[in-house]
Amino acid sequence: MAYKTLLVIDGVTINNIVSYDDLASTQDGDKSGRVPSLHMNRDILGRIMSIDVTLGITPVNEGMVILNLLKNPEMRVQFRDSETDTLKTIECYCVDPKKSRLEGMMDYFETIQFQLVSNERYD
């Protein structure tokens, strides 16, 4: 099976994605697979509201490019819709990106986490 592009921000393909969620809910937990909280990412009509992304080990230079892209309040994002398996485009902004350095190897980020929120307003 070939690698499918999951996320493109302003023309830059984002690699090293270890967690990607654009579905209606996230249900995680020990053994049961569920926790009491349910994180809704789509509105009632199925339009995308937000995308949660976690990147794995990333070189600092690549990580800084991504973090700089996330500063744009009107970034154009192509994402793979998990329900239709097609690339869709939205305009969005990033909420509070988090990063951690790999201990002992400061040339790498251990993780980069961020949430992309749609700029589209719904009534």
Short mmCIF file of N, CA and C in Angstrom, two decimals:
data_model
loop_
_atom_site.label_atom_id
_atom_site.label_comp_id
_atom_site.label_asym_id
_atom_site.label_seq_id
_atom_site.Cartn_x
_atom_site.Cartn_y
_atom_site.Cartn_z
N MET A 1 0.84 -1.18 0.00
CA MET A 1 0.00 0.00 0.00
C MET A 1 0.89 1.24 0.00
N ALA A 2 0.65 2.12 -0.91
CA ALA A 2 1.44 3.35 -1.02
C ALA A 2 0.99 4.36 0.03
N TYR A 3 1.93 5.23 0.41
CA TYR A 3 1.63 6.29 1.36
C TYR A 3 0.71 7.31 0.71
N LYS A 4 -0.36 7.67 1.41
CA LYS A 4 -1.28 8.69 0.91
C LYS A 4 -1.03 9.97 1.68
N THR A 5 -1.01 11.08 0.96
CA THR A 5 -0.84 12.37 1.61
C THR A 5 -2.04 12.65 2.49
N LEU A 6 -1.78 12.98 3.77
CA LEU A 6 -2.86 13.29 4.69
C LEU A 6 -3.10 14.78 4.82
N LEU A 7 -2.02 15.57 4.75
CA LEU A 7 -2.15 16.98 5.06
C LEU A 7 -1.16 17.82 4.26
N VAL A 8 -1.65 18.90 3.65
CA VAL A 8 -0.82 19.85 2.92
C VAL A 8 -1.22 21.24 3.42
N ILE A 9 -0.25 22.00 3.94
CA ILE A 9 -0.52 23.35 4.44
C ILE A 9 0.19 24.35 3.54
N ASP A 10 -0.58 25.22 2.91
CA ASP A 10 -0.04 26.25 2.00
C ASP A 10 0.98 25.65 1.02
N GLY A 11 0.66 24.50 0.45
CA GLY A 11 1.51 23.87 -0.56
C GLY A 11 2.62 23.00 -0.02
N VAL A 12 2.80 22.93 1.30
CA VAL A 12 3.86 22.11 1.91
C VAL A 12 3.25 20.83 2.47
N THR A 13 3.69 19.67 1.96
CA THR A 13 3.20 18.39 2.46
C THR A 13 3.78 18.12 3.84
N ILE A 14 2.92 17.76 4.78
CA ILE A 14 3.34 17.49 6.15
C ILE A 14 3.56 15.99 6.29
N ASN A 15 4.80 15.60 6.65
CA ASN A 15 5.16 14.19 6.81
C ASN A 15 5.28 13.86 8.30
N ASN A 16 5.62 12.64 8.61
CA ASN A 16 5.84 12.17 9.99
C ASN A 16 4.58 12.25 10.85
N ILE A 17 3.40 12.20 10.24
CA ILE A 17 2.17 12.26 11.03
C ILE A 17 1.96 10.93 11.73
N VAL A 18 1.87 10.97 13.06
CA VAL A 18 1.63 9.75 13.83
C VAL A 18 0.20 9.69 14.35
N SER A 19 -0.48 10.83 14.38
CA SER A 19 -1.87 10.86 14.81
C SER A 19 -2.58 11.92 14.00
N TYR A 20 -3.74 11.55 13.45
CA TYR A 20 -4.48 12.45 12.57
C TYR A 20 -5.94 12.17 12.79
N ASP A 21 -6.72 13.19 13.15
CA ASP A 21 -8.13 12.95 13.43
C ASP A 21 -8.98 14.05 12.82
N ASP A 22 -9.81 13.68 11.88
CA ASP A 22 -10.77 14.63 11.31
C ASP A 22 -12.19 14.08 11.39
N LEU A 23 -12.38 13.05 12.20
CA LEU A 23 -13.68 12.39 12.26
C LEU A 23 -14.61 13.06 13.26
N ALA A 24 -15.82 12.54 13.36
CA ALA A 24 -16.85 13.15 14.21
C ALA A 24 -16.50 13.09 15.69
N SER A 25 -15.74 12.09 16.10
CA SER A 25 -15.42 11.99 17.52
C SER A 25 -14.13 11.22 17.71
N THR A 26 -13.53 11.43 18.86
CA THR A 26 -12.34 10.69 19.26
C THR A 26 -12.70 9.90 20.49
N GLN A 27 -12.55 8.60 20.44
CA GLN A 27 -12.83 7.80 21.62
C GLN A 27 -11.59 6.98 21.92
N ASP A 28 -10.96 7.28 23.04
CA ASP A 28 -9.70 6.67 23.40
C ASP A 28 -9.77 6.21 24.84
N GLY A 29 -8.91 5.30 25.22
CA GLY A 29 -8.85 4.92 26.62
C GLY A 29 -8.22 3.57 26.82
N ASP A 30 -8.11 3.17 28.08
CA ASP A 30 -7.54 1.88 28.43
C ASP A 30 -8.56 0.78 28.19
N LYS A 31 -8.15 -0.26 27.54
CA LYS A 31 -8.90 -1.49 27.34
C LYS A 31 -10.26 -1.29 26.68
N SER A 32 -11.12 -0.42 27.21
CA SER A 32 -12.46 -0.26 26.67
C SER A 32 -12.46 0.48 25.34
N GLY A 33 -11.43 1.29 25.10
CA GLY A 33 -11.40 2.08 23.88
C GLY A 33 -12.24 3.34 23.97
N ARG A 34 -12.78 3.65 25.16
CA ARG A 34 -13.63 4.84 25.30
C ARG A 34 -13.30 5.59 26.59
N VAL A 35 -13.53 6.87 26.55
CA VAL A 35 -13.43 7.71 27.75
C VAL A 35 -14.70 8.56 27.80
N PRO A 36 -14.99 9.14 28.94
CA PRO A 36 -16.23 9.92 29.03
C PRO A 36 -16.30 11.12 28.09
N SER A 37 -15.15 11.70 27.74
CA SER A 37 -15.20 12.90 26.90
C SER A 37 -15.27 12.54 25.43
N LEU A 38 -16.00 13.32 24.70
CA LEU A 38 -16.18 13.11 23.27
C LEU A 38 -15.82 14.42 22.58
N HIS A 39 -14.82 14.42 21.72
CA HIS A 39 -14.37 15.64 21.07
C HIS A 39 -14.99 15.73 19.68
N MET A 40 -15.95 16.62 19.51
CA MET A 40 -16.62 16.76 18.22
C MET A 40 -15.79 17.64 17.28
N ASN A 41 -15.57 17.15 16.10
CA ASN A 41 -14.78 17.89 15.13
C ASN A 41 -15.57 18.34 13.91
N ARG A 42 -16.79 17.86 13.77
CA ARG A 42 -17.62 18.25 12.63
C ARG A 42 -18.93 18.83 13.15
N ASP A 43 -19.55 19.68 12.32
CA ASP A 43 -20.85 20.19 12.72
C ASP A 43 -21.91 19.16 12.33
N ILE A 44 -23.17 19.48 12.59
CA ILE A 44 -24.25 18.51 12.38
C ILE A 44 -24.43 18.14 10.91
N LEU A 45 -24.00 19.00 10.00
CA LEU A 45 -24.11 18.70 8.58
C LEU A 45 -22.88 18.00 8.02
N GLY A 46 -21.93 17.68 8.89
CA GLY A 46 -20.74 16.94 8.47
C GLY A 46 -19.61 17.80 7.95
N ARG A 47 -19.77 19.13 8.01
CA ARG A 47 -18.69 20.01 7.55
C ARG A 47 -17.57 19.99 8.58
N ILE A 48 -16.35 20.05 8.07
CA ILE A 48 -15.19 19.96 8.96
C ILE A 48 -15.11 21.19 9.85
N MET A 49 -14.87 20.97 11.13
CA MET A 49 -14.72 22.06 12.08
C MET A 49 -13.27 22.19 12.51
N SER A 50 -12.62 21.04 12.77
CA SER A 50 -11.22 21.09 13.19
C SER A 50 -10.52 19.78 12.86
N ILE A 51 -9.20 19.86 12.82
CA ILE A 51 -8.36 18.69 12.55
C ILE A 51 -7.27 18.68 13.61
N ASP A 52 -7.11 17.57 14.32
CA ASP A 52 -6.05 17.42 15.32
C ASP A 52 -4.92 16.61 14.71
N VAL A 53 -3.70 17.11 14.84
CA VAL A 53 -2.53 16.47 14.22
C VAL A 53 -1.40 16.34 15.23
N THR A 54 -0.74 15.18 15.25
CA THR A 54 0.47 14.98 16.04
C THR A 54 1.55 14.46 15.10
N LEU A 55 2.69 15.14 15.10
CA LEU A 55 3.82 14.70 14.28
C LEU A 55 4.81 13.96 15.16
N GLY A 56 5.47 12.96 14.60
CA GLY A 56 6.50 12.22 15.32
C GLY A 56 7.83 12.95 15.26
N ILE A 57 8.91 12.21 15.41
CA ILE A 57 10.26 12.80 15.43
C ILE A 57 10.51 13.56 14.12
N THR A 58 10.83 14.84 14.28
CA THR A 58 10.98 15.74 13.14
C THR A 58 12.25 16.56 13.31
N PRO A 59 13.10 16.64 12.27
CA PRO A 59 14.28 17.51 12.37
C PRO A 59 13.86 18.96 12.66
N VAL A 60 14.67 19.68 13.42
CA VAL A 60 14.33 21.05 13.83
C VAL A 60 14.06 21.95 12.63
N ASN A 61 14.88 21.83 11.56
CA ASN A 61 14.68 22.72 10.41
C ASN A 61 13.31 22.49 9.76
N GLU A 62 12.87 21.22 9.63
CA GLU A 62 11.54 20.92 9.09
C GLU A 62 10.47 21.40 10.05
N GLY A 63 10.69 21.16 11.34
CA GLY A 63 9.73 21.57 12.36
C GLY A 63 9.51 23.07 12.38
N MET A 64 10.58 23.83 12.22
CA MET A 64 10.46 25.29 12.22
C MET A 64 9.69 25.78 10.99
N VAL A 65 9.87 25.12 9.85
CA VAL A 65 9.10 25.47 8.65
C VAL A 65 7.61 25.26 8.93
N ILE A 66 7.27 24.12 9.53
CA ILE A 66 5.87 23.81 9.85
C ILE A 66 5.32 24.81 10.86
N LEU A 67 6.08 25.08 11.93
CA LEU A 67 5.62 26.02 12.96
C LEU A 67 5.41 27.42 12.37
N ASN A 68 6.26 27.83 11.44
CA ASN A 68 6.08 29.13 10.79
C ASN A 68 4.85 29.15 9.89
N LEU A 69 4.56 28.03 9.21
CA LEU A 69 3.34 27.93 8.40
C LEU A 69 2.10 28.09 9.27
N LEU A 70 2.16 27.55 10.50
CA LEU A 70 1.00 27.56 11.39
C LEU A 70 0.66 28.95 11.92
N LYS A 71 1.55 29.92 11.72
CA LYS A 71 1.30 31.29 12.19
C LYS A 71 0.30 32.03 11.31
N ASN A 72 0.11 31.57 10.09
CA ASN A 72 -0.79 32.22 9.15
C ASN A 72 -2.24 32.02 9.60
N PRO A 73 -2.99 33.11 9.86
CA PRO A 73 -4.38 32.97 10.32
C PRO A 73 -5.36 32.57 9.22
N GLU A 74 -4.89 32.55 7.98
CA GLU A 74 -5.77 32.17 6.86
C GLU A 74 -5.06 31.16 5.96
N MET A 75 -4.49 30.11 6.56
CA MET A 75 -3.76 29.13 5.76
C MET A 75 -4.73 28.25 4.96
N ARG A 76 -4.26 27.87 3.78
CA ARG A 76 -5.04 26.99 2.90
C ARG A 76 -4.56 25.56 3.16
N VAL A 77 -5.47 24.73 3.62
CA VAL A 77 -5.12 23.37 4.04
C VAL A 77 -5.86 22.35 3.19
N GLN A 78 -5.09 21.40 2.64
CA GLN A 78 -5.68 20.24 1.98
C GLN A 78 -5.53 19.09 2.96
N PHE A 79 -6.62 18.37 3.21
CA PHE A 79 -6.58 17.25 4.14
C PHE A 79 -7.29 16.05 3.53
N ARG A 80 -6.88 14.86 3.93
CA ARG A 80 -7.54 13.64 3.47
C ARG A 80 -8.74 13.39 4.36
N ASP A 81 -9.92 13.48 3.77
CA ASP A 81 -11.16 13.24 4.51
C ASP A 81 -11.27 11.75 4.78
N SER A 82 -11.31 11.37 6.04
CA SER A 82 -11.33 9.96 6.42
C SER A 82 -12.61 9.25 5.99
N GLU A 83 -13.68 10.00 5.77
CA GLU A 83 -14.94 9.37 5.39
C GLU A 83 -15.00 9.08 3.89
N THR A 84 -14.41 9.94 3.07
CA THR A 84 -14.48 9.76 1.62
C THR A 84 -13.15 9.37 0.99
N ASP A 85 -12.05 9.42 1.76
CA ASP A 85 -10.70 9.11 1.30
C ASP A 85 -10.29 9.98 0.11
N THR A 86 -10.71 11.25 0.13
CA THR A 86 -10.32 12.21 -0.89
C THR A 86 -9.71 13.44 -0.23
N LEU A 87 -8.89 14.17 -0.99
CA LEU A 87 -8.32 15.41 -0.48
C LEU A 87 -9.35 16.52 -0.61
N LYS A 88 -9.57 17.26 0.46
CA LYS A 88 -10.48 18.41 0.46
C LYS A 88 -9.68 19.62 0.91
N THR A 89 -10.16 20.80 0.56
CA THR A 89 -9.46 22.04 0.89
C THR A 89 -10.32 22.91 1.78
N ILE A 90 -9.71 23.44 2.85
CA ILE A 90 -10.39 24.41 3.71
C ILE A 90 -9.40 25.53 4.04
N GLU A 91 -9.93 26.64 4.49
CA GLU A 91 -9.11 27.73 5.00
C GLU A 91 -9.24 27.68 6.51
N CYS A 92 -8.11 27.72 7.21
CA CYS A 92 -8.19 27.59 8.66
C CYS A 92 -7.04 28.31 9.37
N TYR A 93 -7.10 28.26 10.69
CA TYR A 93 -6.04 28.83 11.53
C TYR A 93 -5.64 27.77 12.55
N CYS A 94 -4.49 27.96 13.16
CA CYS A 94 -3.96 26.99 14.12
C CYS A 94 -4.19 27.48 15.54
N VAL A 95 -4.54 26.53 16.42
CA VAL A 95 -4.74 26.84 17.83
C VAL A 95 -3.59 26.23 18.63
N ASP A 96 -2.83 27.06 19.31
CA ASP A 96 -1.85 26.66 20.32
C ASP A 96 -0.99 25.45 19.96
N PRO A 97 -0.08 25.58 18.98
CA PRO A 97 0.79 24.44 18.68
C PRO A 97 1.73 24.13 19.84
N LYS A 98 1.95 22.85 20.10
CA LYS A 98 2.84 22.42 21.18
C LYS A 98 3.98 21.61 20.57
N LYS A 99 5.17 21.79 21.14
CA LYS A 99 6.33 21.05 20.64
C LYS A 99 7.19 20.62 21.81
N SER A 100 7.89 19.50 21.63
CA SER A 100 8.84 19.06 22.66
C SER A 100 10.10 18.57 21.95
N ARG A 101 11.25 18.92 22.52
CA ARG A 101 12.54 18.51 21.94
C ARG A 101 12.88 17.10 22.40
N LEU A 102 13.61 16.40 21.57
CA LEU A 102 14.08 15.06 21.89
C LEU A 102 15.26 15.18 22.84
N GLU A 103 15.14 14.59 24.03
CA GLU A 103 16.20 14.69 25.04
C GLU A 103 17.52 14.15 24.51
N GLY A 104 18.58 14.92 24.69
CA GLY A 104 19.90 14.50 24.26
C GLY A 104 20.18 14.78 22.79
N MET A 105 19.13 15.03 22.01
CA MET A 105 19.30 15.32 20.58
C MET A 105 18.50 16.58 20.26
N MET A 106 19.09 17.72 20.52
CA MET A 106 18.37 18.98 20.38
C MET A 106 18.13 19.37 18.92
N ASP A 107 18.63 18.58 17.98
CA ASP A 107 18.39 18.87 16.56
C ASP A 107 17.06 18.29 16.08
N TYR A 108 16.29 17.70 16.99
CA TYR A 108 15.03 17.06 16.62
C TYR A 108 13.92 17.44 17.59
N PHE A 109 12.70 17.59 17.06
CA PHE A 109 11.51 17.70 17.90
C PHE A 109 11.01 16.28 18.11
N GLU A 110 10.68 15.93 19.36
CA GLU A 110 10.11 14.61 19.64
C GLU A 110 8.68 14.57 19.11
N THR A 111 7.90 15.59 19.43
CA THR A 111 6.53 15.70 18.92
C THR A 111 6.21 17.16 18.62
N ILE A 112 5.32 17.34 17.68
CA ILE A 112 4.70 18.63 17.41
C ILE A 112 3.20 18.34 17.32
N GLN A 113 2.41 19.02 18.14
CA GLN A 113 0.96 18.82 18.15
C GLN A 113 0.28 20.14 17.82
N PHE A 114 -0.77 20.07 17.02
CA PHE A 114 -1.52 21.28 16.74
C PHE A 114 -2.94 20.94 16.30
N GLN A 115 -3.80 21.93 16.41
CA GLN A 115 -5.19 21.79 15.98
C GLN A 115 -5.47 22.87 14.94
N LEU A 116 -5.99 22.45 13.81
CA LEU A 116 -6.39 23.38 12.75
C LEU A 116 -7.89 23.57 12.84
N VAL A 117 -8.34 24.82 12.90
CA VAL A 117 -9.77 25.13 13.05
C VAL A 117 -10.24 25.88 11.81
N SER A 118 -11.36 25.45 11.27
CA SER A 118 -11.90 26.05 10.06
C SER A 118 -12.27 27.51 10.28
N ASN A 119 -11.94 28.36 9.30
CA ASN A 119 -12.33 29.78 9.34
C ASN A 119 -13.77 29.99 8.89
N GLU A 120 -14.38 28.96 8.30
CA GLU A 120 -15.73 29.11 7.78
C GLU A 120 -16.72 29.26 8.92
N ARG A 121 -17.65 30.19 8.76
CA ARG A 121 -18.66 30.42 9.80
C ARG A 121 -19.97 29.75 9.38
N TYR A 122 -20.58 29.08 10.31
CA TYR A 122 -21.83 28.36 10.03
C TYR A 122 -22.96 28.95 10.85
N ASP A 123 -24.13 29.06 10.25
CA ASP A 123 -25.31 29.55 10.98
C ASP A 123 -26.17 28.38 11.40
#
